[in-house]
Amino acid sequence: MRLPPLALAATSAAAAVAGAARVEVWWDVGSVRVNRAGHGARTGVGVNGTLPVAPVYATQGDTLVLHVRNRLAESTSVHAHGILQAGTPFMDGPAMVTQCGIPPNGSFTYEYRLDRAGTFWLHGHDHHQNSDGLRTPLVVYDRPGEAPIAYDSEYLLSFEDWYHSEFSKRIAETLDPALPFPPPASFPYLLVNGVDANRTQTLRFEPGCTYRIRLVNMATTEWVRFAMPGHEMRVIEADGVYSRPHTATALSLGPGQRYSVLVTAHGSAQFNFRYHMSLYASFVPQVAGMSPRRYTGMIEYARGAPTADVRDAAAVDAAEAAGDLDRLPLGKDSDVALRALAAQPPLPVDRTVQAVLGGATIADGSTRDVINGMTYAAPRVPTLYSALSLGPLAANSTLYGPQTNTVVLGHNQGVEVVIHNPNRLPHPMHLHGHTFQIIEYGPVDPSLLPAGADPPPGLGVQRYRGHPMRRDTVVVPAFQYVRVRFRASNPGAWLLHCHMDIHFAMGMAMTFVTAPDVLQRTIAVPDAMLQLCAAQGIPLEGNAAGNLGLSLDGLPPVPVLSPA
């Protein structure tokens, strides 16, 4: 989707006049029957009776007012991915973490203060409804005259993986102990701006102009590789954080990640070009025409002009065919290659948290994902409400329930999280409420490797260069660790979870409760949000079991790991 500068100004001005910098959007969330990829109809979760969900545009400093009506037969909620919710942690969205879901036939209005410009997205955060279509980009433009990098116009390309069957069916197959694990590979299709990527948008270039291309990977399982052969891409943004321009041949986006690149058009309209996209996952078997799925779109300088045959296109495709995508520029070393435009030295560390990702069999015979040996499950009381209601006991991490994997942080602590991945699958890990500095990648400690693991050779340590990049979603490569740092300056209850929805549903999540003492002095949850819980009989206070003291009697069953 293209919005030239004139349209951007008109959009912002219209919002300011009509809503006094309150950008209002109405979502009627419900089931829809759709055939999005042209290979059969299935049920999805749409907005206002349709899919795709229309992108949302606003300007830095605006308040986005999102009115949600739930027409589904189950609860729903919405998360503004990358919006930090400073001072409004109750608006973050994940059900049973910061709120109760919106019940069937219920309504709620989210208000998001958009204090940062950048590329974000909105998606469902209850019952994994984003996997079935409840997702759309959120673009927050810089205030007029404040963009740190100049360009003439821009395009938005949002990516989705679309499966033959609904998420509920896929997760049921995954968790059924009577079925083989893992289940047979699924081969989703790529959607671009909500439609089959075979019909993707033409990017129309004018000679000599510079374009900002915003890329948003809203996929729930697979990665997207993006390249513009014959053109130089300069990365200027990752996950809503501006970076110093960094040249890239191709970009690899894990689920939840975003980039902006600048591309300057050639001085002549003699040739048209093609841009390339692939939908892939390193853990999905390569099957010709199905995995990876490859697509092209047109970069049009002049209608009817011949399409250039560009050598670097073949080089990128050869790297992909060899399974070597992680070694393309901005593959596995992307985050240490980038440097934040707003230079900040590495944060001092007051506390280090270890997070070991893995899988385990639980007592019922099903396979779950774990962090530090615990698989996530929801408490009886939303974690934020526990932090607000427990008084001094809110500093006791055990009262949030073992299945929430909670770590309590002091206000303004410098926190280093070392995320270890001793497995063959990469994991895109997303932290709510914060951006974090990418400090270091390295090979995982051999003592953490499961029996029979065979890491590839040559995995070395890579550290930030100059000053570290910040982002909110990092891909932790197979058999490696990533060291990230953030300051616990945003009181709230914040998930850290894998953004592959299957893995999140299998339990790969943990919770940071930041500064509960400050929360209790400064935060009041809106009454309309409390009513969402009351309508469903969900307690509003107490520990994870709904008790005001130390007792966890009545705690929802904690998944018990099967003996090794």
XYZ file of C-alpha atoms in Angstrom:
564
model
C 0.000 0.000 0.000
C 1.426 3.360 -1.034
C 0.777 6.694 0.662
C 2.580 9.652 -0.965
C 3.596 12.608 1.226
C 0.483 14.605 0.324
C -1.761 11.755 1.450
C 0.224 11.334 4.641
C -0.296 14.973 5.525
C -3.999 14.756 4.661
C -4.420 11.644 6.797
C -2.781 13.274 9.800
C -4.641 16.553 9.351
C -7.987 14.774 9.018
C -7.344 12.879 12.237
C -6.445 16.070 14.071
C -9.556 17.936 12.850
C -12.047 15.075 13.257
C -10.826 13.673 16.569
C -8.482 16.331 18.042
C -5.574 13.908 17.629
C -7.851 11.013 18.661
C -7.833 8.511 15.807
C -10.956 6.396 16.234
C -11.342 2.934 14.725
C -14.307 0.568 15.102
C -13.812 -3.195 15.047
C -16.714 -5.630 15.017
C -14.785 -8.884 15.536
C -16.444 -12.051 14.252
C -16.157 -15.245 12.254
C -15.998 -14.979 8.471
C -15.820 -17.576 5.728
C -12.960 -16.742 3.384
C -10.818 -18.159 0.579
C -7.795 -15.915 0.973
C -5.130 -17.882 -0.888
C -7.338 -19.334 -3.633
C -6.984 -22.928 -2.424
C -10.234 -23.478 -0.535
C -12.498 -21.704 1.924
C -12.103 -21.854 5.692
C -13.285 -19.947 8.723
C -11.267 -16.937 9.823
C -11.552 -14.147 12.379
C -12.336 -10.886 10.658
C -13.360 -7.321 11.387
C -16.575 -5.705 10.241
C -17.489 -8.841 8.323
C -14.380 -9.098 6.198
C -10.738 -10.122 5.886
C -8.139 -8.699 5.601
C -8.360 -6.192 8.433
C -7.722 -2.663 7.178
C -4.371 -1.127 8.232
C -4.451 1.635 10.830
C -2.568 4.914 10.328
C -1.839 7.620 12.898
C 0.810 10.213 13.769
C 3.196 10.340 16.695
C 1.447 12.064 19.606
C -2.015 10.855 18.588
C -4.185 8.634 20.744
C -5.547 5.623 18.900
C -9.044 4.811 20.157
C -9.958 1.253 19.172
C -13.597 0.314 19.804
C -13.931 -3.488 19.861
C -17.224 -5.398 19.763
C -16.917 -9.176 20.147
C -19.234 -11.237 17.926
C -17.306 -14.464 18.459
C -18.430 -17.410 20.573
C -15.304 -17.008 22.730
C -13.522 -14.113 24.401
C -11.153 -11.865 22.478
C -8.555 -9.170 23.160
C -6.198 -6.952 21.146
C -2.485 -6.250 21.577
C -0.730 -3.278 19.964
C 2.566 -5.007 19.179
C 5.472 -2.651 19.864
C 3.422 0.014 21.660
C 4.989 0.111 25.129
C 1.921 1.219 27.143
C 3.943 3.339 29.561
C 1.520 4.323 32.339
C -1.283 2.225 30.820
C -0.192 -1.414 31.304
C -3.837 -2.509 31.490
C -4.168 -1.645 27.768
C -1.492 -4.140 26.651
C -4.023 -6.809 25.709
C -2.880 -10.380 26.502
C -5.808 -12.135 28.147
C -5.264 -13.178 31.788
C -2.020 -11.209 31.908
C -3.160 -7.581 31.769
C -6.907 -8.017 31.372
C -9.785 -10.446 31.118
C -10.799 -11.092 27.536
C -13.786 -9.293 26.058
C -16.635 -11.811 26.468
C -18.978 -12.820 23.633
C -21.336 -9.946 22.808
C -19.214 -7.684 24.981
C -17.436 -4.464 24.055
C -14.367 -2.581 25.158
C -12.527 0.525 23.977
C -8.726 0.495 23.964
C -6.825 3.779 24.088
C -3.209 3.722 22.945
C -0.973 6.739 23.431
C 1.285 6.718 20.387
C 4.415 8.348 21.724
C 6.805 6.769 19.180
C 6.814 6.850 15.411
C 7.463 3.558 13.660
C 6.048 0.390 12.169
C 3.880 -1.672 14.518
C 0.857 -3.964 14.262
C -2.373 -4.860 16.007
C -3.383 -8.453 16.635
C -5.593 -10.678 18.731
C -4.076 -11.911 21.998
C -6.723 -14.349 23.213
C -7.348 -17.868 21.867
C -4.586 -17.191 19.300
C -7.067 -15.480 16.989
C -4.301 -13.635 15.164
C -3.490 -16.982 13.512
C -6.940 -16.940 11.969
C -6.706 -13.384 10.632
C -7.198 -10.921 13.502
C -4.105 -8.852 12.656
C -3.205 -5.712 10.754
C -0.353 -3.174 10.483
C -0.292 -0.047 12.612
C 1.813 2.712 11.051
C 2.679 5.694 13.235
C 4.125 8.520 11.158
C 6.642 11.023 12.461
C 5.280 14.431 13.286
C 5.545 16.733 10.267
C 9.137 17.839 9.830
C 10.496 15.508 12.525
C 11.425 12.398 10.519
C 15.158 11.841 11.046
C 15.637 10.439 7.541
C 14.250 12.003 4.355
C 12.387 10.143 1.604
C 9.860 10.999 -1.091
C 7.127 8.415 -0.622
C 6.516 5.005 0.866
C 4.952 1.574 0.543
C 3.693 -0.851 3.151
C 4.043 -4.614 2.652
C 2.506 -6.810 5.352
C 3.083 -10.575 5.307
C 0.886 -13.383 6.638
C 1.133 -17.154 6.529
C -2.267 -18.677 5.789
C -2.985 -22.309 6.595
C -5.576 -24.697 5.171
C -7.137 -25.242 8.607
C -8.028 -23.158 11.628
C -5.572 -22.757 14.491
C -7.810 -24.689 16.897
C -7.516 -27.779 14.694
C -3.753 -27.472 14.298
C -3.061 -27.032 18.010
C -5.405 -29.920 18.876
C -3.420 -32.187 16.552
C -0.169 -30.952 18.078
C -1.233 -31.593 21.678
C -3.064 -34.897 21.140
C -0.904 -37.577 22.823
C -2.545 -40.226 20.645
C -1.136 -38.662 17.475
C 2.474 -38.611 16.270
C 4.571 -35.639 17.348
C 5.402 -33.462 15.631
C 2.377 -33.611 13.343
C 2.919 -33.805 9.575
C 4.302 -30.591 8.105
C 1.808 -27.974 7.000
C 2.626 -25.790 4.039
C 0.968 -22.382 4.383
C 0.611 -19.788 1.648
C 1.947 -16.249 1.718
C -0.438 -13.321 1.798
C 0.842 -9.806 1.088
C -1.339 -6.904 2.190
C -4.057 -9.440 2.841
C -4.201 -11.108 -0.571
C -2.518 -14.054 -2.264
C 1.123 -13.122 -2.872
C 0.758 -14.219 -6.501
C -1.356 -11.082 -6.921
C 0.906 -8.858 -4.881
C 1.100 -5.111 -5.303
C 3.131 -3.387 -8.006
C 5.626 -0.898 -6.586
C 5.661 2.077 -8.944
C 8.958 3.957 -8.900
C 9.767 7.335 -10.380
C 13.397 7.777 -11.475
C 15.582 9.356 -8.813
C 12.992 9.224 -6.025
C 13.692 7.606 -2.655
C 11.101 5.266 -1.172
C 10.566 3.924 2.312
C 9.385 0.304 2.190
C 7.789 -0.817 5.459
C 7.867 -4.595 5.983
C 5.722 -6.272 8.657
C 5.848 -10.026 9.294
C 2.491 -10.883 10.871
C 3.008 -14.597 10.196
C 2.330 -16.976 13.050
C 4.900 -19.672 12.248
C 7.064 -18.928 9.222
C 9.769 -16.481 8.224
C 9.717 -14.166 5.202
C 12.742 -13.405 3.053
C 12.513 -10.143 1.094
C 14.916 -8.870 -1.585
C 14.895 -6.187 -4.286
C 17.557 -7.336 -6.768
C 19.074 -4.516 -8.764
C 18.435 -2.027 -5.951
C 20.298 -1.174 -2.765
C 18.254 -1.514 0.392
C 19.272 0.582 3.387
C 17.701 -0.527 6.667
C 16.585 2.488 8.729
C 14.165 0.928 11.227
C 13.669 -2.332 13.107
C 10.641 -2.905 15.329
C 9.782 0.767 15.662
C 13.347 1.868 16.461
C 15.311 3.964 13.959
C 18.732 2.622 13.024
C 21.716 4.113 11.275
C 21.364 3.231 7.576
C 22.691 -0.275 6.961
C 22.972 -1.803 3.495
C 21.358 -5.215 2.988
C 21.036 -7.602 0.050
C 18.070 -9.421 1.583
C 16.073 -9.314 4.791
C 14.910 -12.251 6.868
C 11.938 -11.404 9.091
C 10.885 -13.750 11.877
C 7.267 -13.758 13.087
C 6.497 -10.432 14.747
C 9.466 -8.533 13.307
C 9.354 -5.356 11.231
C 11.822 -3.371 9.118
C 11.827 -0.191 7.086
C 14.266 0.149 4.200
C 15.104 3.088 1.969
C 15.451 2.394 -1.752
C 16.502 5.032 -4.248
C 15.134 4.473 -7.730
C 17.437 4.369 -10.748
C 17.823 7.529 -12.784
C 16.322 5.916 -15.894
C 12.938 4.310 -16.619
C 14.467 1.997 -19.248
C 13.803 -1.216 -17.278
C 11.348 -2.616 -14.788
C 12.512 -4.967 -12.027
C 11.091 -7.638 -9.751
C 11.141 -7.902 -5.992
C 11.367 -11.344 -4.400
C 9.634 -12.903 -1.377
C 9.895 -16.358 0.137
C 7.861 -17.943 2.901
C 9.960 -20.509 4.724
C 10.951 -22.116 8.012
C 14.207 -23.940 8.620
C 12.387 -26.742 10.459
C 9.870 -27.433 7.661
C 10.992 -30.030 5.087
C 11.977 -28.529 1.743
C 9.471 -29.624 -0.901
C 9.685 -28.118 -4.370
C 7.034 -25.471 -4.855
C 5.740 -25.809 -1.271
C 8.609 -25.043 1.100
C 9.925 -22.504 0.636
C 7.174 -20.863 -1.365
C 8.632 -18.213 -3.670
C 6.828 -15.196 -5.054
C 7.710 -12.096 -7.064
C 6.210 -8.664 -7.458
C 6.853 -5.934 -9.999
C 8.851 -2.731 -9.540
C 7.460 -0.673 -12.378
C 9.316 2.314 -13.783
C 7.396 2.442 -17.051
C 4.424 0.415 -18.236
C 5.502 -2.025 -20.917
C 9.254 -1.584 -20.296
C 11.325 -4.805 -20.379
C 12.132 -6.492 -17.066
C 15.816 -6.424 -16.196
C 17.711 -9.690 -15.696
C 19.624 -8.995 -12.490
C 22.539 -11.167 -11.375
C 22.177 -10.601 -7.653
C 18.679 -12.098 -7.830
C 20.214 -15.419 -8.829
C 22.774 -15.186 -6.014
C 20.097 -14.633 -3.388
C 17.971 -17.484 -4.746
C 20.991 -19.784 -4.755
C 21.688 -19.020 -1.104
C 18.079 -19.808 -0.284
C 18.123 -23.053 -2.258
C 21.233 -24.111 -0.342
C 19.405 -23.579 2.936
C 21.791 -20.755 3.719
C 19.318 -17.936 4.318
C 20.634 -17.292 7.812
C 23.956 -16.280 6.301
C 22.497 -13.607 4.058
C 23.024 -10.029 5.219
C 20.637 -9.346 8.106
C 20.144 -13.038 8.698
C 21.374 -14.443 11.978
C 23.738 -11.506 12.661
C 21.256 -8.773 11.803
C 20.779 -7.338 15.253
C 24.457 -6.908 16.039
C 25.094 -5.466 12.574
C 22.513 -2.730 13.148
C 23.120 0.282 15.359
C 20.394 2.396 16.899
C 20.207 5.920 15.491
C 19.764 7.280 19.030
C 23.110 6.110 20.365
C 22.954 4.610 23.832
C 25.753 2.658 25.511
C 25.019 -0.830 26.847
C 22.879 -0.586 29.952
C 24.546 -1.437 33.264
C 23.307 -4.743 34.654
C 21.741 -4.982 38.110
C 20.170 -8.377 37.569
C 20.604 -11.295 35.163
C 17.742 -13.633 34.257
C 18.383 -16.951 32.530
C 15.678 -18.225 30.177
C 16.261 -21.722 28.767
C 13.884 -22.629 25.937
C 12.920 -26.225 25.361
C 10.287 -28.900 25.050
C 9.007 -31.542 27.448
C 6.442 -34.294 27.761
C 3.821 -33.747 30.450
C 1.988 -36.345 32.471
C -0.872 -36.788 29.991
C 1.634 -37.767 27.287
C 1.381 -34.582 25.246
C 4.387 -32.499 24.269
C 4.666 -28.930 25.519
C 7.168 -26.104 25.219
C 8.865 -24.753 28.304
C 11.027 -21.957 29.638
C 13.237 -23.066 32.528
C 11.354 -26.338 32.674
C 7.895 -24.770 33.130
C 5.129 -24.641 30.549
C 2.950 -21.523 30.728
C -0.727 -21.704 31.661
C -3.114 -18.912 32.636
C -3.822 -18.068 36.294
C -7.303 -17.520 37.792
C -6.632 -13.786 38.217
C -4.961 -11.625 35.546
C -1.344 -11.224 36.602
C -1.505 -7.411 36.543
C -4.503 -7.467 38.885
C -2.617 -9.730 41.285
C 0.275 -7.257 41.318
C -2.144 -4.414 42.075
C -4.066 -6.173 44.851
C -1.503 -8.123 46.896
C 0.126 -5.200 48.709
C 3.664 -6.032 49.932
C 3.103 -9.682 48.974
C 3.189 -8.633 45.315
C 6.996 -8.826 45.519
C 6.718 -12.605 46.074
C 7.026 -14.182 42.630
C 5.549 -17.524 43.761
C 2.143 -15.932 44.335
C 1.668 -15.391 40.608
C 1.576 -19.163 40.219
C 4.315 -21.467 38.986
C 2.663 -21.793 35.590
C 3.060 -18.061 34.828
C 6.856 -18.352 35.175
C 6.960 -14.923 36.844
C 10.060 -12.893 37.695
C 9.507 -9.768 39.816
C 11.744 -6.828 38.902
C 12.590 -3.734 40.915
C 11.825 -0.320 39.501
C 14.515 0.911 37.103
C 16.680 -2.164 37.488
C 19.037 -2.810 34.599
C 18.014 -6.304 33.505
C 19.987 -8.680 31.327
C 18.092 -11.671 29.957
C 20.128 -14.494 28.472
C 17.819 -16.548 26.252
C 19.298 -19.998 25.629
C 18.008 -22.106 22.736
C 19.582 -25.599 22.907
C 17.228 -26.859 20.190
C 17.143 -27.245 16.418
C 14.271 -24.769 15.994
C 14.781 -20.991 16.059
C 12.425 -18.982 18.265
C 11.295 -15.352 17.701
C 10.994 -14.042 21.261
C 8.852 -10.948 21.870
C 8.922 -8.837 25.040
C 5.890 -6.703 25.852
C 6.249 -3.251 27.391
C 9.904 -2.708 26.451
C 12.468 -2.517 23.725
C 15.715 -4.284 24.557
C 19.318 -3.833 23.502
C 20.840 -6.697 21.513
C 24.181 -7.323 23.206
C 25.468 -10.672 22.028
C 24.846 -13.963 20.211
C 26.840 -17.121 20.842
C 26.800 -20.932 20.876
C 24.704 -22.439 23.642
C 26.494 -24.063 26.576
C 27.010 -27.769 25.741
C 25.633 -28.740 29.157
C 22.187 -27.508 28.035
C 22.052 -29.583 24.856
C 19.576 -32.477 24.778
C 20.891 -35.962 24.127
C 21.734 -36.489 20.470
C 21.810 -32.790 19.587
C 24.255 -31.948 16.823
C 24.885 -28.184 16.555
C 26.398 -26.990 13.292
C 30.118 -26.139 13.440
C 31.492 -22.626 13.472
C 28.985 -20.907 15.763
C 30.999 -18.040 17.199
C 30.258 -15.148 19.528
C 28.969 -11.962 17.876
C 28.626 -8.733 19.845
C 27.091 -5.346 19.162
C 29.153 -2.878 17.161
C 29.662 0.655 18.413
C 26.413 0.822 20.338
C 23.627 -1.764 20.468
C 20.434 -1.889 18.439
C 17.100 -1.971 20.255
C 14.032 -3.896 19.208
C 11.117 -5.832 20.740
C 11.342 -9.189 18.913
C 14.559 -11.155 18.517
C 15.120 -14.442 16.720
C 17.124 -16.803 18.924
C 18.824 -19.121 16.406
C 19.011 -22.880 16.855
C 21.716 -24.011 19.323
C 22.560 -20.419 20.268
C 21.879 -17.886 22.983
C 21.062 -14.191 22.735
C 21.924 -11.699 25.462
C 19.545 -8.701 25.681
C 19.224 -5.817 28.145
C 16.437 -3.466 29.146
C 15.671 -1.085 31.983
C 12.686 -2.053 34.121
C 11.316 1.475 33.941
C 7.772 0.567 32.867
C 5.744 -0.780 35.812
C 3.371 -3.516 34.692
C 2.993 -7.219 33.913
C 4.787 -8.071 30.689
C 4.980 -11.319 28.742
C 8.119 -12.678 27.129
C 6.966 -15.336 24.680
C 7.717 -17.078 21.424
C 5.838 -15.381 18.592
C 5.270 -18.626 16.762
C 1.702 -19.141 17.913
C 1.983 -22.914 18.110
C 4.896 -22.565 20.530
C 3.143 -19.882 22.583
C 0.060 -22.122 22.815
C 2.321 -25.008 23.870
C 3.609 -22.916 26.778
C 6.767 -21.054 25.682
C 6.188 -17.924 27.760
C 7.173 -16.253 31.009
C 6.132 -13.064 32.804
C 7.990 -10.067 34.168
C 6.159 -8.155 36.891
C 7.874 -4.801 37.099
C 7.783 -2.594 40.204
C 4.523 -3.802 41.808
C 4.994 -1.233 44.604
C 5.025 1.583 42.034
C 2.067 0.031 40.215
C -0.002 0.074 43.371
C 0.693 3.796 43.912
C 0.216 4.990 40.352
C -2.123 2.740 38.346
C -5.912 2.467 38.449
C -7.563 0.011 36.076
C -10.581 1.536 34.279
C -13.916 0.301 35.586
C -14.993 -0.772 32.090
C -12.055 -3.177 32.036
C -12.912 -4.612 35.447
C -16.434 -5.258 34.198
C -15.030 -7.631 31.565
C -13.915 -9.906 34.414
C -17.108 -9.509 36.411
C -19.191 -10.538 33.398
C -17.286 -13.838 33.257
C -17.036 -14.550 36.988
C -13.254 -13.997 37.020
C -11.826 -12.713 40.329
C -10.434 -9.188 40.290
C -7.922 -9.543 43.106
C -5.689 -11.956 44.908
C -2.897 -14.282 43.890
C -2.928 -16.677 40.946
C -5.498 -18.810 42.764
C -7.704 -15.853 43.685
C -6.654 -15.801 47.356
C -5.486 -12.682 49.188
C -2.820 -14.389 51.276
C -0.069 -16.897 50.673
C -2.322 -19.861 49.985
C -2.478 -21.081 46.398
C -5.352 -23.477 47.108
C -7.635 -23.530 44.099
C -4.849 -22.755 41.643
C -5.665 -23.963 38.123
C -3.913 -27.282 37.451
C -0.229 -26.846 36.738
C 1.035 -29.002 33.847
C 3.235 -31.652 35.414
C 6.292 -32.745 33.478
C 6.599 -36.459 32.926
C 9.624 -38.098 34.631
C 12.580 -38.376 32.259
